[in-house]
Amino acid sequence: MTWLRNAWYQAGWSEEVKIGKPLVRTILGEQILIFRKADGSAAALLDMCPHRFAPLSAGNISGEVVTCGYHGLAFNAHGVCVHNPHGPVTSAMRVRNYPLIERHTALWLWAGEPDLADPDLIADLSFIDRTPEPARIAMYLPTKANYQLLVDNIMDLSHADYLHPETLGGIMTGAKSSTRDAGDHIVAEWISSDCIPAPAFVPMLPPGARADVWTEVVWRAPSLMVLGTSVVPTGTTKTPEDDSYTLHNMVPETETTTHYFACNTRRYRLDDDELSAMIRPILVKAFCEEDKPMLEKQQARMGTPDLWSLSPILLQVDAGAVRVRRKLDSLIAAERAAATSQPAHTRPLTGDVVQERVSGQVVD
């Protein structure tokens, strides 16, 4: 599996999970039940009863207790059995629980060893929090393609000129581009000077104006990217108020399917509902009607999640994507090596320790 396990993955947007309305989502091949307790905080359990492996989501949730609908075993939010209608409760009656944190209007799930789940490792997406809700456009796109193909798509924006000619294209092929390894992240940049603006940028400029456009993508492991763009009339000095930031977060569902989370924000015209109404269909067209179908066709034609096994031709525009793949491969290899060297009996199986640290609750 080409997955980094010791990492925070976005399990969903906060608004997707409400009290009495749980969410079942497959992440890294595991079916996970996400629900809100009576106090509104969220919790996550493996969606499988350890007795006869029925989905816990087919049972009932009351407060923070999930009761299996098959034989009535009940588990709390830490995965500990709190009721066995057929006899005594034993220590073996447990279901895996996952550290889960709510931040930046999203739910973040730690998929690896719980004692390594440091909340400070969650990417800083405070630009979402600083943006009033009317100026935020959040999306969820389940996509039938390997998550690394989706990462490649954002790290190489030269495709915009060909796949998005009516929305975001027209300025990337001739742009001055560069990539760099910045330690724990990879940065790809494009500068388009004195260009005819892409159709999506025209409303941000005076009628008929040419534009200077700065575009930057910052990747952080395993598959989270923030795309920043600034568009100003040619020759104008850009300011922070000209910036727009979009989250692109690719969360593996299986080897060939991905949860694609996106959130567009801006620092200008924050109370302009008409601008938001204009931007949304542009993004829907680009992401849902152009990117998603092409990526799914690409995956279907490849027939394998392993790009390198097909010996692809590499171009200069692939520099950012290749840097990302190599860094991620290195991180996954290091994680596997560490797991192999650790005695099996020392590996934690549940998230109780980190859940106690994160939520402040006492674990029995």
PDB file of C-alpha atoms in Angstrom, residues 72-333:
ATOM      1  CA  GLY A  72     -26.221  -5.857  21.420  1.00  0.00           C
ATOM      2  CA  LEU A  73     -22.607  -5.344  22.496  1.00  0.00           C
ATOM      3  CA  ALA A  74     -22.131  -1.669  23.381  1.00  0.00           C
ATOM      4  CA  PHE A  75     -18.927   0.371  23.104  1.00  0.00           C
ATOM      5  CA  ASN A  76     -18.006   3.844  24.288  1.00  0.00           C
ATOM      6  CA  ALA A  77     -16.172   6.457  22.227  1.00  0.00           C
ATOM      7  CA  HIS A  78     -12.816   4.986  23.291  1.00  0.00           C
ATOM      8  CA  GLY A  79     -13.766   1.605  21.862  1.00  0.00           C
ATOM      9  CA  VAL A  80     -14.184  -0.030  25.293  1.00  0.00           C
ATOM     10  CA  CYS A  81     -17.109  -2.416  25.719  1.00  0.00           C
ATOM     11  CA  VAL A  82     -19.481  -1.031  28.359  1.00  0.00           C
ATOM     12  CA  HIS A  83     -22.287  -3.589  28.057  1.00  0.00           C
ATOM     13  CA  ASN A  84     -22.563  -7.260  27.129  1.00  0.00           C
ATOM     14  CA  PRO A  85     -26.145  -8.535  27.388  1.00  0.00           C
ATOM     15  CA  HIS A  86     -24.921 -12.127  27.154  1.00  0.00           C
ATOM     16  CA  GLY A  87     -22.435 -12.226  30.024  1.00  0.00           C
ATOM     17  CA  PRO A  88     -19.449 -10.427  31.572  1.00  0.00           C
ATOM     18  CA  VAL A  89     -17.458  -7.725  29.819  1.00  0.00           C
ATOM     19  CA  THR A  90     -13.874  -8.811  29.134  1.00  0.00           C
ATOM     20  CA  SER A  91     -10.784  -6.842  28.105  1.00  0.00           C
ATOM     21  CA  ALA A  92     -10.891  -8.478  24.664  1.00  0.00           C
ATOM     22  CA  MET A  93     -14.176  -6.748  23.910  1.00  0.00           C
ATOM     23  CA  ARG A  94     -12.720  -3.686  22.237  1.00  0.00           C
ATOM     24  CA  VAL A  95     -13.063  -1.938  18.924  1.00  0.00           C
ATOM     25  CA  ARG A  96     -10.355   0.281  17.488  1.00  0.00           C
ATOM     26  CA  ASN A  97     -10.836   3.979  18.106  1.00  0.00           C
ATOM     27  CA  TYR A  98      -9.040   6.717  16.201  1.00  0.00           C
ATOM     28  CA  PRO A  99      -7.715  10.053  17.465  1.00  0.00           C
ATOM     29  CA  LEU A 100     -10.014  12.681  15.958  1.00  0.00           C
ATOM     30  CA  ILE A 101      -9.654  16.454  16.119  1.00  0.00           C
ATOM     31  CA  GLU A 102     -11.920  19.182  14.773  1.00  0.00           C
ATOM     32  CA  ARG A 103     -10.064  22.138  13.299  1.00  0.00           C
ATOM     33  CA  HIS A 104     -10.366  24.555  10.352  1.00  0.00           C
ATOM     34  CA  THR A 105     -14.019  23.513   9.767  1.00  0.00           C
ATOM     35  CA  ALA A 106     -12.820  19.935   9.171  1.00  0.00           C
ATOM     36  CA  LEU A 107     -12.466  16.616  10.994  1.00  0.00           C
ATOM     37  CA  TRP A 108      -8.905  15.242  11.194  1.00  0.00           C
ATOM     38  CA  LEU A 109      -8.271  11.560  11.806  1.00  0.00           C
ATOM     39  CA  TRP A 110      -4.957   9.950  12.759  1.00  0.00           C
ATOM     40  CA  ALA A 111      -4.649   6.651  10.894  1.00  0.00           C
ATOM     41  CA  GLY A 112      -1.447   5.323  12.474  1.00  0.00           C
ATOM     42  CA  GLU A 113      -0.045   4.604  15.916  1.00  0.00           C
ATOM     43  CA  PRO A 114      -2.071   6.641  18.429  1.00  0.00           C
ATOM     44  CA  ASP A 115       0.844   7.607  20.675  1.00  0.00           C
ATOM     45  CA  LEU A 116       2.414   9.432  17.722  1.00  0.00           C
ATOM     46  CA  ALA A 117      -0.675  11.566  17.065  1.00  0.00           C
ATOM     47  CA  ASP A 118       0.567  15.074  17.769  1.00  0.00           C
ATOM     48  CA  PRO A 119      -2.163  17.694  17.136  1.00  0.00           C
ATOM     49  CA  ASP A 120       0.555  20.200  16.228  1.00  0.00           C
ATOM     50  CA  LEU A 121       1.216  18.164  13.078  1.00  0.00           C
ATOM     51  CA  ILE A 122      -2.112  19.210  11.584  1.00  0.00           C
ATOM     52  CA  ALA A 123      -1.434  21.649   8.758  1.00  0.00           C
ATOM     53  CA  ASP A 124      -2.055  25.313   9.539  1.00  0.00           C
ATOM     54  CA  LEU A 125      -5.130  26.195   7.489  1.00  0.00           C
ATOM     55  CA  SER A 126      -6.049  29.262   9.515  1.00  0.00           C
ATOM     56  CA  PHE A 127      -6.742  31.116   6.268  1.00  0.00           C
ATOM     57  CA  ILE A 128     -10.027  29.163   6.247  1.00  0.00           C
ATOM     58  CA  ASP A 129     -10.905  30.338   9.750  1.00  0.00           C
ATOM     59  CA  ARG A 130     -10.099  33.948   8.873  1.00  0.00           C
ATOM     60  CA  THR A 131     -12.413  33.902   5.872  1.00  0.00           C
ATOM     61  CA  PRO A 132     -16.088  34.730   6.512  1.00  0.00           C
ATOM     62  CA  GLU A 133     -18.351  31.855   5.558  1.00  0.00           C
ATOM     63  CA  PRO A 134     -19.933  33.661   2.557  1.00  0.00           C
ATOM     64  CA  ALA A 135     -16.470  33.943   0.994  1.00  0.00           C
ATOM     65  CA  ARG A 136     -15.622  30.238   1.528  1.00  0.00           C
ATOM     66  CA  ILE A 137     -16.508  27.638  -1.082  1.00  0.00           C
ATOM     67  CA  ALA A 138     -16.035  24.112   0.246  1.00  0.00           C
ATOM     68  CA  MET A 139     -16.381  21.012  -1.912  1.00  0.00           C
ATOM     69  CA  TYR A 140     -16.142  17.230  -1.647  1.00  0.00           C
ATOM     70  CA  LEU A 141     -15.383  15.191  -4.760  1.00  0.00           C
ATOM     71  CA  PRO A 142     -15.177  11.385  -4.448  1.00  0.00           C
ATOM     72  CA  THR A 143     -12.898  10.413  -7.329  1.00  0.00           C
ATOM     73  CA  LYS A 144     -12.152   6.999  -8.849  1.00  0.00           C
ATOM     74  CA  ALA A 145      -8.400   7.491  -9.092  1.00  0.00           C
ATOM     75  CA  ASN A 146      -5.322   6.939  -6.936  1.00  0.00           C
ATOM     76  CA  TYR A 147      -4.677   9.866  -4.630  1.00  0.00           C
ATOM     77  CA  GLN A 148      -1.176  10.468  -6.015  1.00  0.00           C
ATOM     78  CA  LEU A 149      -2.621  11.121  -9.477  1.00  0.00           C
ATOM     79  CA  LEU A 150      -4.741  13.844  -7.914  1.00  0.00           C
ATOM     80  CA  VAL A 151      -1.669  15.294  -6.203  1.00  0.00           C
ATOM     81  CA  ASP A 152       0.213  15.260  -9.529  1.00  0.00           C
ATOM     82  CA  ASN A 153      -2.672  17.212 -11.058  1.00  0.00           C
ATOM     83  CA  ILE A 154      -2.262  20.125  -8.647  1.00  0.00           C
ATOM     84  CA  MET A 155       1.545  20.074  -8.539  1.00  0.00           C
ATOM     85  CA  ASP A 156       1.604  20.433 -12.357  1.00  0.00           C
ATOM     86  CA  LEU A 157      -0.765  23.264 -13.289  1.00  0.00           C
ATOM     87  CA  SER A 158       0.361  23.342 -16.918  1.00  0.00           C
ATOM     88  CA  HIS A 159      -2.640  21.129 -17.615  1.00  0.00           C
ATOM     89  CA  ALA A 160      -4.931  24.111 -16.951  1.00  0.00           C
ATOM     90  CA  ASP A 161      -4.302  25.533 -20.425  1.00  0.00           C
ATOM     91  CA  TYR A 162      -5.644  22.380 -22.031  1.00  0.00           C
ATOM     92  CA  LEU A 163      -8.148  20.936 -19.582  1.00  0.00           C
ATOM     93  CA  HIS A 164      -9.610  24.254 -18.328  1.00  0.00           C
ATOM     94  CA  PRO A 165      -9.514  26.612 -21.356  1.00  0.00           C
ATOM     95  CA  GLU A 166     -12.810  28.295 -20.441  1.00  0.00           C
ATOM     96  CA  THR A 167     -12.124  28.739 -16.729  1.00  0.00           C
ATOM     97  CA  LEU A 168      -8.556  28.662 -15.370  1.00  0.00           C
ATOM     98  CA  GLY A 169      -6.419  28.156 -18.472  1.00  0.00           C
ATOM     99  CA  GLY A 170      -4.428  30.247 -20.905  1.00  0.00           C
ATOM    100  CA  ILE A 171      -1.594  31.545 -18.715  1.00  0.00           C
ATOM    101  CA  MET A 172       0.425  28.568 -17.456  1.00  0.00           C
ATOM    102  CA  THR A 173       2.363  27.175 -20.434  1.00  0.00           C
ATOM    103  CA  GLY A 174       4.394  30.341 -20.925  1.00  0.00           C
ATOM    104  CA  ALA A 175       4.730  31.132 -17.228  1.00  0.00           C
ATOM    105  CA  LYS A 176       8.077  31.284 -15.452  1.00  0.00           C
ATOM    106  CA  SER A 177       8.018  28.224 -13.213  1.00  0.00           C
ATOM    107  CA  SER A 178      10.164  26.772 -10.439  1.00  0.00           C
ATOM    108  CA  THR A 179      10.036  24.113  -7.732  1.00  0.00           C
ATOM    109  CA  ARG A 180      11.963  23.713  -4.512  1.00  0.00           C
ATOM    110  CA  ASP A 181      12.258  21.370  -1.573  1.00  0.00           C
ATOM    111  CA  ALA A 182      11.631  23.384   1.592  1.00  0.00           C
ATOM    112  CA  GLY A 183      12.277  20.690   4.191  1.00  0.00           C
ATOM    113  CA  ASP A 184       8.918  19.360   5.313  1.00  0.00           C
ATOM    114  CA  HIS A 185       7.117  20.689   2.238  1.00  0.00           C
ATOM    115  CA  ILE A 186       7.513  21.113  -1.529  1.00  0.00           C
ATOM    116  CA  VAL A 187       6.792  24.435  -3.250  1.00  0.00           C
ATOM    117  CA  ALA A 188       5.910  24.940  -6.912  1.00  0.00           C
ATOM    118  CA  GLU A 189       5.595  28.478  -8.321  1.00  0.00           C
ATOM    119  CA  TRP A 190       4.445  30.077 -11.555  1.00  0.00           C
ATOM    120  CA  ILE A 191       4.665  33.753 -12.560  1.00  0.00           C
ATOM    121  CA  SER A 192       2.661  34.945 -15.553  1.00  0.00           C
ATOM    122  CA  SER A 193       3.508  38.539 -16.467  1.00  0.00           C
ATOM    123  CA  ASP A 194       1.548  40.881 -18.732  1.00  0.00           C
ATOM    124  CA  CYS A 195      -0.817  38.118 -19.811  1.00  0.00           C
ATOM    125  CA  ILE A 196      -4.371  37.898 -20.994  1.00  0.00           C
ATOM    126  CA  PRO A 197      -6.087  36.780 -17.769  1.00  0.00           C
ATOM    127  CA  ALA A 198      -7.739  33.392 -17.481  1.00  0.00           C
ATOM    128  CA  PRO A 199     -11.545  33.683 -17.746  1.00  0.00           C
ATOM    129  CA  ALA A 200     -11.963  33.101 -14.009  1.00  0.00           C
ATOM    130  CA  PHE A 201      -9.727  36.103 -13.232  1.00  0.00           C
ATOM    131  CA  VAL A 202     -11.441  38.644 -15.496  1.00  0.00           C
ATOM    132  CA  PRO A 203     -13.995  39.790 -12.841  1.00  0.00           C
ATOM    133  CA  MET A 204     -11.111  40.732 -10.506  1.00  0.00           C
ATOM    134  CA  LEU A 205      -9.678  43.224 -13.010  1.00  0.00           C
ATOM    135  CA  PRO A 206     -10.711  46.451 -14.758  1.00  0.00           C
ATOM    136  CA  PRO A 207     -12.403  45.818 -18.134  1.00  0.00           C
ATOM    137  CA  GLY A 208      -9.876  44.864 -20.810  1.00  0.00           C
ATOM    138  CA  ALA A 209      -6.884  44.886 -18.435  1.00  0.00           C
ATOM    139  CA  ARG A 210      -3.923  42.584 -18.862  1.00  0.00           C
ATOM    140  CA  ALA A 211      -2.674  40.892 -15.732  1.00  0.00           C
ATOM    141  CA  ASP A 212       0.283  39.820 -13.649  1.00  0.00           C
ATOM    142  CA  VAL A 213      -0.502  36.503 -11.970  1.00  0.00           C
ATOM    143  CA  TRP A 214       1.400  34.749  -9.170  1.00  0.00           C
ATOM    144  CA  THR A 215       0.544  31.121  -8.425  1.00  0.00           C
ATOM    145  CA  GLU A 216       2.068  28.971  -5.697  1.00  0.00           C
ATOM    146  CA  VAL A 217       1.309  25.430  -4.554  1.00  0.00           C
ATOM    147  CA  VAL A 218       2.647  24.197  -1.214  1.00  0.00           C
ATOM    148  CA  TRP A 219       2.505  20.421  -0.629  1.00  0.00           C
ATOM    149  CA  ARG A 220       2.707  18.798   2.791  1.00  0.00           C
ATOM    150  CA  ALA A 221       2.779  15.080   3.451  1.00  0.00           C
ATOM    151  CA  PRO A 222       0.957  13.008   2.772  1.00  0.00           C
ATOM    152  CA  SER A 223      -1.283  14.717   0.221  1.00  0.00           C
ATOM    153  CA  LEU A 224      -2.413  18.166   1.350  1.00  0.00           C
ATOM    154  CA  MET A 225      -1.811  21.204  -0.846  1.00  0.00           C
ATOM    155  CA  VAL A 226      -2.599  24.898  -0.551  1.00  0.00           C
ATOM    156  CA  LEU A 227      -2.796  26.775  -3.833  1.00  0.00           C
ATOM    157  CA  GLY A 228      -2.293  30.530  -3.555  1.00  0.00           C
ATOM    158  CA  THR A 229      -3.053  32.964  -6.360  1.00  0.00           C
ATOM    159  CA  SER A 230      -2.702  36.730  -6.744  1.00  0.00           C
ATOM    160  CA  VAL A 231      -4.045  38.594  -9.776  1.00  0.00           C
ATOM    161  CA  VAL A 232      -3.476  42.318 -10.383  1.00  0.00           C
ATOM    162  CA  PRO A 233      -3.431  44.630 -13.414  1.00  0.00           C
ATOM    163  CA  THR A 234      -0.071  44.482 -15.193  1.00  0.00           C
ATOM    164  CA  GLY A 235       2.550  46.618 -13.474  1.00  0.00           C
ATOM    165  CA  THR A 236       0.612  46.875 -10.213  1.00  0.00           C
ATOM    166  CA  THR A 237       2.241  45.898  -6.921  1.00  0.00           C
ATOM    167  CA  LYS A 238       0.317  43.048  -5.310  1.00  0.00           C
ATOM    168  CA  THR A 239      -0.751  43.170  -1.658  1.00  0.00           C
ATOM    169  CA  PRO A 240      -1.990  40.500   0.767  1.00  0.00           C
ATOM    170  CA  GLU A 241      -5.527  41.670   0.031  1.00  0.00           C
ATOM    171  CA  ASP A 242      -5.104  40.371  -3.535  1.00  0.00           C
ATOM    172  CA  ASP A 243      -4.526  36.785  -2.373  1.00  0.00           C
ATOM    173  CA  SER A 244      -6.788  33.818  -2.814  1.00  0.00           C
ATOM    174  CA  TYR A 245      -6.050  30.462  -1.167  1.00  0.00           C
ATOM    175  CA  THR A 246      -7.558  27.096  -2.028  1.00  0.00           C
ATOM    176  CA  LEU A 247      -7.119  23.894  -0.061  1.00  0.00           C
ATOM    177  CA  HIS A 248      -6.712  20.740  -2.157  1.00  0.00           C
ATOM    178  CA  ASN A 249      -6.622  17.697   0.129  1.00  0.00           C
ATOM    179  CA  MET A 250      -6.418  14.193  -1.360  1.00  0.00           C
ATOM    180  CA  VAL A 251      -7.334  11.461   1.141  1.00  0.00           C
ATOM    181  CA  PRO A 252      -6.933   7.831   0.013  1.00  0.00           C
ATOM    182  CA  GLU A 253     -10.085   5.757   0.222  1.00  0.00           C
ATOM    183  CA  THR A 254      -8.618   2.691  -1.511  1.00  0.00           C
ATOM    184  CA  GLU A 255      -5.668   2.230  -3.865  1.00  0.00           C
ATOM    185  CA  THR A 256      -7.773   3.505  -6.765  1.00  0.00           C
ATOM    186  CA  THR A 257     -10.323   5.817  -5.133  1.00  0.00           C
ATOM    187  CA  THR A 258      -9.851   9.132  -3.322  1.00  0.00           C
ATOM    188  CA  HIS A 259     -11.739  11.596  -1.152  1.00  0.00           C
ATOM    189  CA  TYR A 260     -10.971  15.004  -2.683  1.00  0.00           C
ATOM    190  CA  PHE A 261     -11.647  17.919  -0.328  1.00  0.00           C
ATOM    191  CA  ALA A 262     -11.337  21.499  -1.604  1.00  0.00           C
ATOM    192  CA  CYS A 263     -11.999  24.886  -0.038  1.00  0.00           C
ATOM    193  CA  ASN A 264     -11.585  28.168  -1.890  1.00  0.00           C
ATOM    194  CA  THR A 265     -11.093  31.393   0.084  1.00  0.00           C
ATOM    195  CA  ARG A 266     -10.196  34.982  -0.727  1.00  0.00           C
ATOM    196  CA  ARG A 267      -9.059  38.139   1.060  1.00  0.00           C
ATOM    197  CA  TYR A 268     -10.932  40.598  -1.119  1.00  0.00           C
ATOM    198  CA  ARG A 269     -14.629  41.458  -1.513  1.00  0.00           C
ATOM    199  CA  LEU A 270     -15.442  39.269   1.461  1.00  0.00           C
ATOM    200  CA  ASP A 271     -19.050  40.382   1.685  1.00  0.00           C
ATOM    201  CA  ASP A 272     -19.717  40.144  -2.064  1.00  0.00           C
ATOM    202  CA  ASP A 273     -22.289  37.348  -2.406  1.00  0.00           C
ATOM    203  CA  GLU A 274     -22.526  37.926  -6.160  1.00  0.00           C
ATOM    204  CA  LEU A 275     -18.808  37.229  -6.564  1.00  0.00           C
ATOM    205  CA  SER A 276     -19.137  33.996  -4.584  1.00  0.00           C
ATOM    206  CA  ALA A 277     -22.085  32.993  -6.731  1.00  0.00           C
ATOM    207  CA  MET A 278     -19.950  33.612  -9.815  1.00  0.00           C
ATOM    208  CA  ILE A 279     -16.877  31.741  -8.534  1.00  0.00           C
ATOM    209  CA  ARG A 280     -18.688  28.585  -7.407  1.00  0.00           C
ATOM    210  CA  PRO A 281     -19.869  27.380 -10.870  1.00  0.00           C
ATOM    211  CA  ILE A 282     -16.386  28.097 -12.259  1.00  0.00           C
ATOM    212  CA  LEU A 283     -14.832  25.840  -9.629  1.00  0.00           C
ATOM    213  CA  VAL A 284     -17.510  23.187 -10.071  1.00  0.00           C
ATOM    214  CA  LYS A 285     -16.852  23.137 -13.809  1.00  0.00           C
ATOM    215  CA  ALA A 286     -13.055  22.951 -13.400  1.00  0.00           C
ATOM    216  CA  PHE A 287     -12.911  20.446 -10.543  1.00  0.00           C
ATOM    217  CA  CYS A 288     -16.019  18.317 -11.041  1.00  0.00           C
ATOM    218  CA  GLU A 289     -16.590  18.421 -14.795  1.00  0.00           C
ATOM    219  CA  GLU A 290     -12.997  18.620 -16.066  1.00  0.00           C
ATOM    220  CA  ASP A 291     -10.413  17.400 -13.516  1.00  0.00           C
ATOM    221  CA  LYS A 292     -12.431  14.545 -12.016  1.00  0.00           C
ATOM    222  CA  PRO A 293     -13.511  12.869 -15.309  1.00  0.00           C
ATOM    223  CA  MET A 294      -9.995  13.114 -16.762  1.00  0.00           C
ATOM    224  CA  LEU A 295      -8.357  11.666 -13.661  1.00  0.00           C
ATOM    225  CA  GLU A 296     -10.841   8.802 -13.574  1.00  0.00           C
ATOM    226  CA  LYS A 297     -10.216   8.062 -17.252  1.00  0.00           C
ATOM    227  CA  GLN A 298      -6.480   8.222 -16.620  1.00  0.00           C
ATOM    228  CA  GLN A 299      -6.761   5.709 -13.759  1.00  0.00           C
ATOM    229  CA  ALA A 300      -8.950   3.386 -15.824  1.00  0.00           C
ATOM    230  CA  ARG A 301      -6.476   3.446 -18.695  1.00  0.00           C
ATOM    231  CA  MET A 302      -3.492   2.878 -16.401  1.00  0.00           C
ATOM    232  CA  GLY A 303      -5.141  -0.057 -14.649  1.00  0.00           C
ATOM    233  CA  THR A 304      -2.680   0.134 -11.744  1.00  0.00           C
ATOM    234  CA  PRO A 305      -2.071   2.553  -8.878  1.00  0.00           C
ATOM    235  CA  ASP A 306       1.696   2.328  -9.506  1.00  0.00           C
ATOM    236  CA  LEU A 307       2.682   5.061 -11.966  1.00  0.00           C
ATOM    237  CA  TRP A 308       6.352   4.095 -12.082  1.00  0.00           C
ATOM    238  CA  SER A 309       5.584   0.535 -13.198  1.00  0.00           C
ATOM    239  CA  LEU A 310       4.392   1.976 -16.525  1.00  0.00           C
ATOM    240  CA  SER A 311       7.675   3.852 -17.190  1.00  0.00           C
ATOM    241  CA  PRO A 312       6.077   7.255 -17.900  1.00  0.00           C
ATOM    242  CA  ILE A 313       7.816   9.848 -20.057  1.00  0.00           C
ATOM    243  CA  LEU A 314       8.794  12.777 -17.831  1.00  0.00           C
ATOM    244  CA  LEU A 315       8.671  16.430 -18.908  1.00  0.00           C
ATOM    245  CA  GLN A 316      10.008  19.594 -17.310  1.00  0.00           C
ATOM    246  CA  VAL A 317       6.497  20.361 -16.071  1.00  0.00           C
ATOM    247  CA  ASP A 318       6.601  17.195 -13.951  1.00  0.00           C
ATOM    248  CA  ALA A 319       9.313  18.552 -11.633  1.00  0.00           C
ATOM    249  CA  GLY A 320       7.026  19.403  -8.721  1.00  0.00           C
ATOM    250  CA  ALA A 321       5.034  16.172  -8.912  1.00  0.00           C
ATOM    251  CA  VAL A 322       8.186  14.064  -9.100  1.00  0.00           C
ATOM    252  CA  ARG A 323       9.707  15.831  -6.064  1.00  0.00           C
ATOM    253  CA  VAL A 324       6.532  15.117  -4.110  1.00  0.00           C
ATOM    254  CA  ARG A 325       6.424  11.459  -5.094  1.00  0.00           C
ATOM    255  CA  ARG A 326      10.063  10.936  -4.154  1.00  0.00           C
ATOM    256  CA  LYS A 327       9.672  12.639  -0.771  1.00  0.00           C
ATOM    257  CA  LEU A 328       6.512  10.678   0.011  1.00  0.00           C
ATOM    258  CA  ASP A 329       8.171   7.414  -1.038  1.00  0.00           C
ATOM    259  CA  SER A 330      11.017   8.212   1.357  1.00  0.00           C
ATOM    260  CA  LEU A 331       8.629   8.928   4.239  1.00  0.00           C
ATOM    261  CA  ILE A 332       6.668   5.723   3.636  1.00  0.00           C
ATOM    262  CA  ALA A 333       9.873   3.662   3.456  1.00  0.00           C
TER     263      ALA A 333
END
